[in-house]
Structures are given as C-alpha cells and as structure tokens.
Amino acid sequence: MTDRIDQIAAEARAAIEQAATTDALEQVRVQYLGRKAELPQILRGVADLPPEQRGVVGRAANLARRELEAAIAARAEALEAAELDERLRTDRVDVTLPGDPPQPVGRLHVLTQTRREIEDVFVGLGFRVLEGPEVETVHYNFDALNHAPTHPARARTDTFYAGEDVVLRTHTSPMQIRAMESQPPPLYVIIPGRVYRRDSDATHTPQFHQVEGLAVDTDITLADLKGTLLDFSRAIFGSEREVRLRPHFFPFTEPSVEVDVSCFNCARDGSPCQVCKGTGWLEILGAGMVDPNVFAHVREHGYDPEEIQGFAFGMGIERIAALKYGIPDIRTLYANDVRVLEQFG
Ligand code: PHE
C-alpha cells in the first residue's frame, strides 16, 4: 500500500510541474486530491485496515497529501504571477497614441460662433453681457415695453403663452427692464438669448436667437447709436461697410429705426447681386432711442427721463449668420447635418 502511495505521489508531482496554466493545475488537483481520487480514498479507508497497517499507511498517505497540497500551492503562485505579468504586458494601452482612425476635430456651431463674435465686439466697446429668463411675464415682455393692449404681438396666434400672464419671450427686450431694475445708470449691456414666436419658414424658426443692446447715460444721442452700430457692422461684415438708418416703429423706442448695412457682396464683385437684390443694402436690426414711457416703469431705480437718455437695439443672430455666410434656409442650422455645419467658420 505505501508503494502505491509513493507511486501516486511521484505521478502527481510530475503532473504538477507540467501544468502550464492555473486551469491545468486545477485539473491536476481534482485528479489527485479530488473527492473521487485514489489518495483521498486510501485515506478514508485507513480505519478499515488491519490495526497493524493503519499507522504506516495513514502516515504515508497524510504525508503525501500534505506534500502535494504544498506543491500545488507553490506551483499556483508561480503560475499566477506569470499569468499576471503576461496580462499586464498584453493589456498595456499607450494612451498617447492617436485614435485609430484619428477622430476629426469638431467645431462650434455657426450660431455659437456668431454669438461670440457679436459679444466680443460689444465687450470691446465697454458693454457687459447679461442673460435673462426665456419664460417671461406679460409685464416684462409687453406692458413695461409700452405695448398697447391691442398690439398684435400679444395675440395667441403670434406668441406662445405658458399661462394667462406668462409667455415664452418673443424678444430679448424684456431684459432692458430687468437690467435697469438691477442697477442705476450709466448702463451699457448686451443680452444674447433664445426667443420664441409662432412662425416657421425658410427665414423664421419658432425658436431663434437675438442679441439685445441697451446703453443709458447722460447725453446719449442717435449719433451714438449709429456710431456703435457702424463699429459693429465693420467688425462683423468688413471694414468697408457703411450703415444707414430708416424710420420705423417699435412701441418701446422713439424715434425707432431699422438699420441697414451696405452690401458686402456687391462691393466685392460689382455684378448684379443676389444677396441685396440690387439695392446695395442689407437690413440687419431694429433700434431706437429708449421711449420715456419705458423709463417711467423704472423711474424709481434711478431712470428719470428728464435726466438720462438711452439707445436700444435688437438683432437676430440667425439673420446675421445667414447674411454673413449666405445661408438660404436657416432651418438647416437646426437639422444637425454635419455636412452643412462643418462649412462655417
Ligand atoms: N425687440 C425688437 C424685435 O424683436 C427689436 C428691437 C430691440 C427694436 C430694441 C428696438 C430696440 O423686433
């Protein structure tokens, strides 16, 4: 019996040495030390042996089992270390290598680029950038801006109402009032942001973007408005530009004007122009001198119409971008087709 034990132990030692992986080693363990293996069976049968054999066989079998367990543990440790080394070697990723294939670098949306360009111009002129709520009260959107109760923009067919006295703002002008409530003059601010109107065609989307401008100080005149917008037009559309003011109407400015910039396309090639339809001028925004009736709503915040004057303007960012880049249908700006968007800037 002890010969057989020695034989099993020798066989098992050889198998342990040969096991090349932790999985193979586990199979060897089951084969020699598992429940159905011969050595454990011998151990279990010791009690049934004749008394004179029990001690010898029991000792030999126990010794063999402990040896094999130790040999397996030692081999397992060596194999695990080797396998870990191998994994670390093959899994190593060089994060400094370029992607495969290299990913194209994206760009800002043309509306974001245009907004930032506009902001940069006015920040350079000393204006601060403010933002305001897109869900606005009728008071700020219409009443405080001197809209008559019958003004057509108040109609539910033109404007999105979120409640009896709450609208999605139809322009950024309500921020004129909020800005004046928040600090006394002098005030030089621009307010970029989203606005909403029930309108949808190639040149109108239900949601679009405006930049509002407001300057309030002593001795502000229409000439300051024109000079500011000339500077703006040259920065955005080229240093050769001129601007002209045409009389217009807005409830919250008096006088009110629409502002045109001289066509940059005609100037370039002299031929009949598609952009300005041969007129030589492009309408870019609405503006005017702040109406005293508007100041009356913020008089207690330091805005006495006898003491101060102001100009205001509002432009559509989509319109500026469409003119500048010759975009025929502004709905394409929202379709998120990168073949369209990657052309700008
Ligand atoms: N809020 C006007 C519009 O949306 C534009 C405007 C702003 C006109 C400021 C005058 C002064 O049409």
PDB file of N, CA, C and O in Angstrom, residues 285-319:
ATOM      1  N   LEU A 285     -31.015  94.976 -38.330  1.00  0.00           N
ATOM      2  CA  LEU A 285     -31.613  95.004 -36.987  1.00  0.00           C
ATOM      3  C   LEU A 285     -32.576  96.167 -36.802  1.00  0.00           C
ATOM      4  O   LEU A 285     -32.677  97.057 -37.652  1.00  0.00           O
ATOM      5  N   GLY A 286     -33.276  96.129 -35.654  1.00  0.00           N
ATOM      6  CA  GLY A 286     -34.162  97.212 -35.252  1.00  0.00           C
ATOM      7  C   GLY A 286     -33.550  97.936 -34.062  1.00  0.00           C
ATOM      8  O   GLY A 286     -32.850  97.326 -33.255  1.00  0.00           O
ATOM      9  N   ALA A 287     -33.832  99.234 -33.961  1.00  0.00           N
ATOM     10  CA  ALA A 287     -33.201 100.015 -32.893  1.00  0.00           C
ATOM     11  C   ALA A 287     -33.967 101.299 -32.657  1.00  0.00           C
ATOM     12  O   ALA A 287     -34.989 101.568 -33.310  1.00  0.00           O
ATOM     13  N   GLY A 288     -33.475 102.104 -31.739  1.00  0.00           N
ATOM     14  CA  GLY A 288     -34.090 103.401 -31.493  1.00  0.00           C
ATOM     15  C   GLY A 288     -33.624 103.984 -30.175  1.00  0.00           C
ATOM     16  O   GLY A 288     -32.827 103.386 -29.452  1.00  0.00           O
ATOM     17  N   MET A 289     -34.164 105.177 -29.872  1.00  0.00           N
ATOM     18  CA  MET A 289     -33.887 105.819 -28.580  1.00  0.00           C
ATOM     19  C   MET A 289     -34.953 105.335 -27.594  1.00  0.00           C
ATOM     20  O   MET A 289     -36.146 105.283 -27.932  1.00  0.00           O
ATOM     21  N   VAL A 290     -34.539 104.979 -26.385  1.00  0.00           N
ATOM     22  CA  VAL A 290     -35.473 104.428 -25.401  1.00  0.00           C
ATOM     23  C   VAL A 290     -36.614 105.418 -25.161  1.00  0.00           C
ATOM     24  O   VAL A 290     -36.388 106.608 -24.889  1.00  0.00           O
ATOM     25  N   ASP A 291     -37.849 104.921 -25.284  1.00  0.00           N
ATOM     26  CA  ASP A 291     -39.034 105.765 -25.116  1.00  0.00           C
ATOM     27  C   ASP A 291     -39.163 106.195 -23.647  1.00  0.00           C
ATOM     28  O   ASP A 291     -39.010 105.369 -22.744  1.00  0.00           O
ATOM     29  N   PRO A 292     -39.439 107.469 -23.395  1.00  0.00           N
ATOM     30  CA  PRO A 292     -39.627 107.933 -21.998  1.00  0.00           C
ATOM     31  C   PRO A 292     -40.666 107.107 -21.251  1.00  0.00           C
ATOM     32  O   PRO A 292     -40.561 106.937 -20.026  1.00  0.00           O
ATOM     33  N   ASN A 293     -41.663 106.571 -21.944  1.00  0.00           N
ATOM     34  CA  ASN A 293     -42.668 105.730 -21.286  1.00  0.00           C
ATOM     35  C   ASN A 293     -42.049 104.454 -20.707  1.00  0.00           C
ATOM     36  O   ASN A 293     -42.582 103.871 -19.755  1.00  0.00           O
ATOM     37  N   VAL A 294     -40.968 103.998 -21.303  1.00  0.00           N
ATOM     38  CA  VAL A 294     -40.258 102.823 -20.770  1.00  0.00           C
ATOM     39  C   VAL A 294     -39.507 103.215 -19.501  1.00  0.00           C
ATOM     40  O   VAL A 294     -39.583 102.532 -18.473  1.00  0.00           O
ATOM     41  N   PHE A 295     -38.812 104.344 -19.557  1.00  0.00           N
ATOM     42  CA  PHE A 295     -38.109 104.819 -18.348  1.00  0.00           C
ATOM     43  C   PHE A 295     -39.081 105.023 -17.193  1.00  0.00           C
ATOM     44  O   PHE A 295     -38.722 104.833 -16.029  1.00  0.00           O
ATOM     45  N   ALA A 296     -40.330 105.410 -17.522  1.00  0.00           N
ATOM     46  CA  ALA A 296     -41.310 105.654 -16.459  1.00  0.00           C
ATOM     47  C   ALA A 296     -41.517 104.401 -15.605  1.00  0.00           C
ATOM     48  O   ALA A 296     -41.783 104.490 -14.403  1.00  0.00           O
ATOM     49  N   HIS A 297     -41.374 103.212 -16.205  1.00  0.00           N
ATOM     50  CA  HIS A 297     -41.548 101.960 -15.449  1.00  0.00           C
ATOM     51  C   HIS A 297     -40.391 101.689 -14.496  1.00  0.00           C
ATOM     52  O   HIS A 297     -40.515 100.844 -13.604  1.00  0.00           O
ATOM     53  N   VAL A 298     -39.257 102.339 -14.705  1.00  0.00           N
ATOM     54  CA  VAL A 298     -38.081 102.077 -13.858  1.00  0.00           C
ATOM     55  C   VAL A 298     -37.563 103.364 -13.217  1.00  0.00           C
ATOM     56  O   VAL A 298     -36.430 103.425 -12.752  1.00  0.00           O
ATOM     57  N   ARG A 299     -38.435 104.377 -13.193  1.00  0.00           N
ATOM     58  CA  ARG A 299     -38.018 105.686 -12.670  1.00  0.00           C
ATOM     59  C   ARG A 299     -37.458 105.554 -11.252  1.00  0.00           C
ATOM     60  O   ARG A 299     -36.417 106.133 -10.923  1.00  0.00           O
ATOM     61  N   GLU A 300     -38.120 104.741 -10.410  1.00  0.00           N
ATOM     62  CA  GLU A 300     -37.684 104.655  -9.006  1.00  0.00           C
ATOM     63  C   GLU A 300     -36.334 103.927  -8.868  1.00  0.00           C
ATOM     64  O   GLU A 300     -35.760 103.883  -7.784  1.00  0.00           O
ATOM     65  N   HIS A 301     -35.823 103.373  -9.970  1.00  0.00           N
ATOM     66  CA  HIS A 301     -34.494 102.742  -9.927  1.00  0.00           C
ATOM     67  C   HIS A 301     -33.413 103.707 -10.417  1.00  0.00           C
ATOM     68  O   HIS A 301     -32.283 103.305 -10.659  1.00  0.00           O
ATOM     69  N   GLY A 302     -33.768 104.969 -10.591  1.00  0.00           N
ATOM     70  CA  GLY A 302     -32.763 105.980 -10.957  1.00  0.00           C
ATOM     71  C   GLY A 302     -32.837 106.414 -12.408  1.00  0.00           C
ATOM     72  O   GLY A 302     -31.917 107.067 -12.905  1.00  0.00           O
ATOM     73  N   TYR A 303     -33.919 106.032 -13.094  1.00  0.00           N
ATOM     74  CA  TYR A 303     -34.028 106.357 -14.515  1.00  0.00           C
ATOM     75  C   TYR A 303     -35.078 107.454 -14.738  1.00  0.00           C
ATOM     76  O   TYR A 303     -36.238 107.185 -15.039  1.00  0.00           O
ATOM     77  N   ASP A 304     -34.662 108.702 -14.537  1.00  0.00           N
ATOM     78  CA  ASP A 304     -35.553 109.845 -14.741  1.00  0.00           C
ATOM     79  C   ASP A 304     -35.393 110.325 -16.184  1.00  0.00           C
ATOM     80  O   ASP A 304     -34.319 110.794 -16.555  1.00  0.00           O
ATOM     81  N   PRO A 305     -36.461 110.205 -16.994  1.00  0.00           N
ATOM     82  CA  PRO A 305     -36.349 110.563 -18.410  1.00  0.00           C
ATOM     83  C   PRO A 305     -35.957 112.025 -18.650  1.00  0.00           C
ATOM     84  O   PRO A 305     -35.512 112.377 -19.735  1.00  0.00           O
ATOM     85  N   GLU A 306     -36.080 112.856 -17.598  1.00  0.00           N
ATOM     86  CA  GLU A 306     -35.618 114.244 -17.743  1.00  0.00           C
ATOM     87  C   GLU A 306     -34.096 114.330 -17.618  1.00  0.00           C
ATOM     88  O   GLU A 306     -33.489 115.318 -18.017  1.00  0.00           O
ATOM     89  N   GLU A 307     -33.496 113.303 -17.026  1.00  0.00           N
ATOM     90  CA  GLU A 307     -32.062 113.352 -16.725  1.00  0.00           C
ATOM     91  C   GLU A 307     -31.212 112.513 -17.678  1.00  0.00           C
ATOM     92  O   GLU A 307     -30.056 112.841 -17.940  1.00  0.00           O
ATOM     93  N   ILE A 308     -31.765 111.409 -18.156  1.00  0.00           N
ATOM     94  CA  ILE A 308     -30.939 110.455 -18.902  1.00  0.00           C
ATOM     95  C   ILE A 308     -31.615 110.107 -20.236  1.00  0.00           C
ATOM     96  O   ILE A 308     -32.818 110.335 -20.427  1.00  0.00           O
ATOM     97  N   GLN A 309     -30.804 109.603 -21.130  1.00  0.00           N
ATOM     98  CA  GLN A 309     -31.316 109.102 -22.402  1.00  0.00           C
ATOM     99  C   GLN A 309     -30.681 107.731 -22.658  1.00  0.00           C
ATOM    100  O   GLN A 309     -29.716 107.351 -21.999  1.00  0.00           O
ATOM    101  N   GLY A 310     -31.231 107.058 -23.641  1.00  0.00           N
ATOM    102  CA  GLY A 310     -30.631 105.758 -23.956  1.00  0.00           C
ATOM    103  C   GLY A 310     -30.951 105.334 -25.372  1.00  0.00           C
ATOM    104  O   GLY A 310     -31.902 105.835 -25.984  1.00  0.00           O
ATOM    105  N   PHE A 311     -30.118 104.449 -25.892  1.00  0.00           N
ATOM    106  CA  PHE A 311     -30.491 103.792 -27.146  1.00  0.00           C
ATOM    107  C   PHE A 311     -30.567 102.295 -26.916  1.00  0.00           C
ATOM    108  O   PHE A 311     -29.951 101.761 -25.971  1.00  0.00           O
ATOM    109  N   ALA A 312     -31.351 101.633 -27.761  1.00  0.00           N
ATOM    110  CA  ALA A 312     -31.503 100.182 -27.664  1.00  0.00           C
ATOM    111  C   ALA A 312     -31.522  99.620 -29.074  1.00  0.00           C
ATOM    112  O   ALA A 312     -31.886 100.308 -30.030  1.00  0.00           O
ATOM    113  N   PHE A 313     -31.083  98.373 -29.176  1.00  0.00           N
ATOM    114  CA  PHE A 313     -31.169  97.698 -30.475  1.00  0.00           C
ATOM    115  C   PHE A 313     -31.394  96.212 -30.237  1.00  0.00           C
ATOM    116  O   PHE A 313     -31.144  95.705 -29.132  1.00  0.00           O
ATOM    117  N   GLY A 314     -31.908  95.538 -31.249  1.00  0.00           N
ATOM    118  CA  GLY A 314     -32.105  94.093 -31.142  1.00  0.00           C
ATOM    119  C   GLY A 314     -31.865  93.461 -32.499  1.00  0.00           C
ATOM    120  O   GLY A 314     -32.415  93.929 -33.501  1.00  0.00           O
ATOM    121  N   MET A 315     -31.022  92.448 -32.515  1.00  0.00           N
ATOM    122  CA  MET A 315     -30.725  91.781 -33.793  1.00  0.00           C
ATOM    123  C   MET A 315     -30.940  90.278 -33.663  1.00  0.00           C
ATOM    124  O   MET A 315     -30.833  89.716 -32.563  1.00  0.00           O
ATOM    125  N   GLY A 316     -31.244  89.632 -34.799  1.00  0.00           N
ATOM    126  CA  GLY A 316     -31.378  88.182 -34.813  1.00  0.00           C
ATOM    127  C   GLY A 316     -30.045  87.554 -35.189  1.00  0.00           C
ATOM    128  O   GLY A 316     -29.442  87.905 -36.207  1.00  0.00           O
ATOM    129  N   ILE A 317     -29.589  86.624 -34.346  1.00  0.00           N
ATOM    130  CA  ILE A 317     -28.283  86.005 -34.632  1.00  0.00           C
ATOM    131  C   ILE A 317     -28.366  85.165 -35.904  1.00  0.00           C
ATOM    132  O   ILE A 317     -27.440  85.156 -36.729  1.00  0.00           O
ATOM    133  N   GLU A 318     -29.490  84.446 -36.091  1.00  0.00           N
ATOM    134  CA  GLU A 318     -29.659  83.653 -37.315  1.00  0.00           C
ATOM    135  C   GLU A 318     -29.543  84.537 -38.550  1.00  0.00           C
ATOM    136  O   GLU A 318     -28.928  84.154 -39.543  1.00  0.00           O
ATOM    137  N   ARG A 319     -30.163  85.725 -38.465  1.00  0.00           N
ATOM    138  CA  ARG A 319     -30.149  86.632 -39.605  1.00  0.00           C
ATOM    139  C   ARG A 319     -28.725  87.102 -39.922  1.00  0.00           C
ATOM    140  O   ARG A 319     -28.310  87.126 -41.084  1.00  0.00           O
TER     141      ARG A 319
END
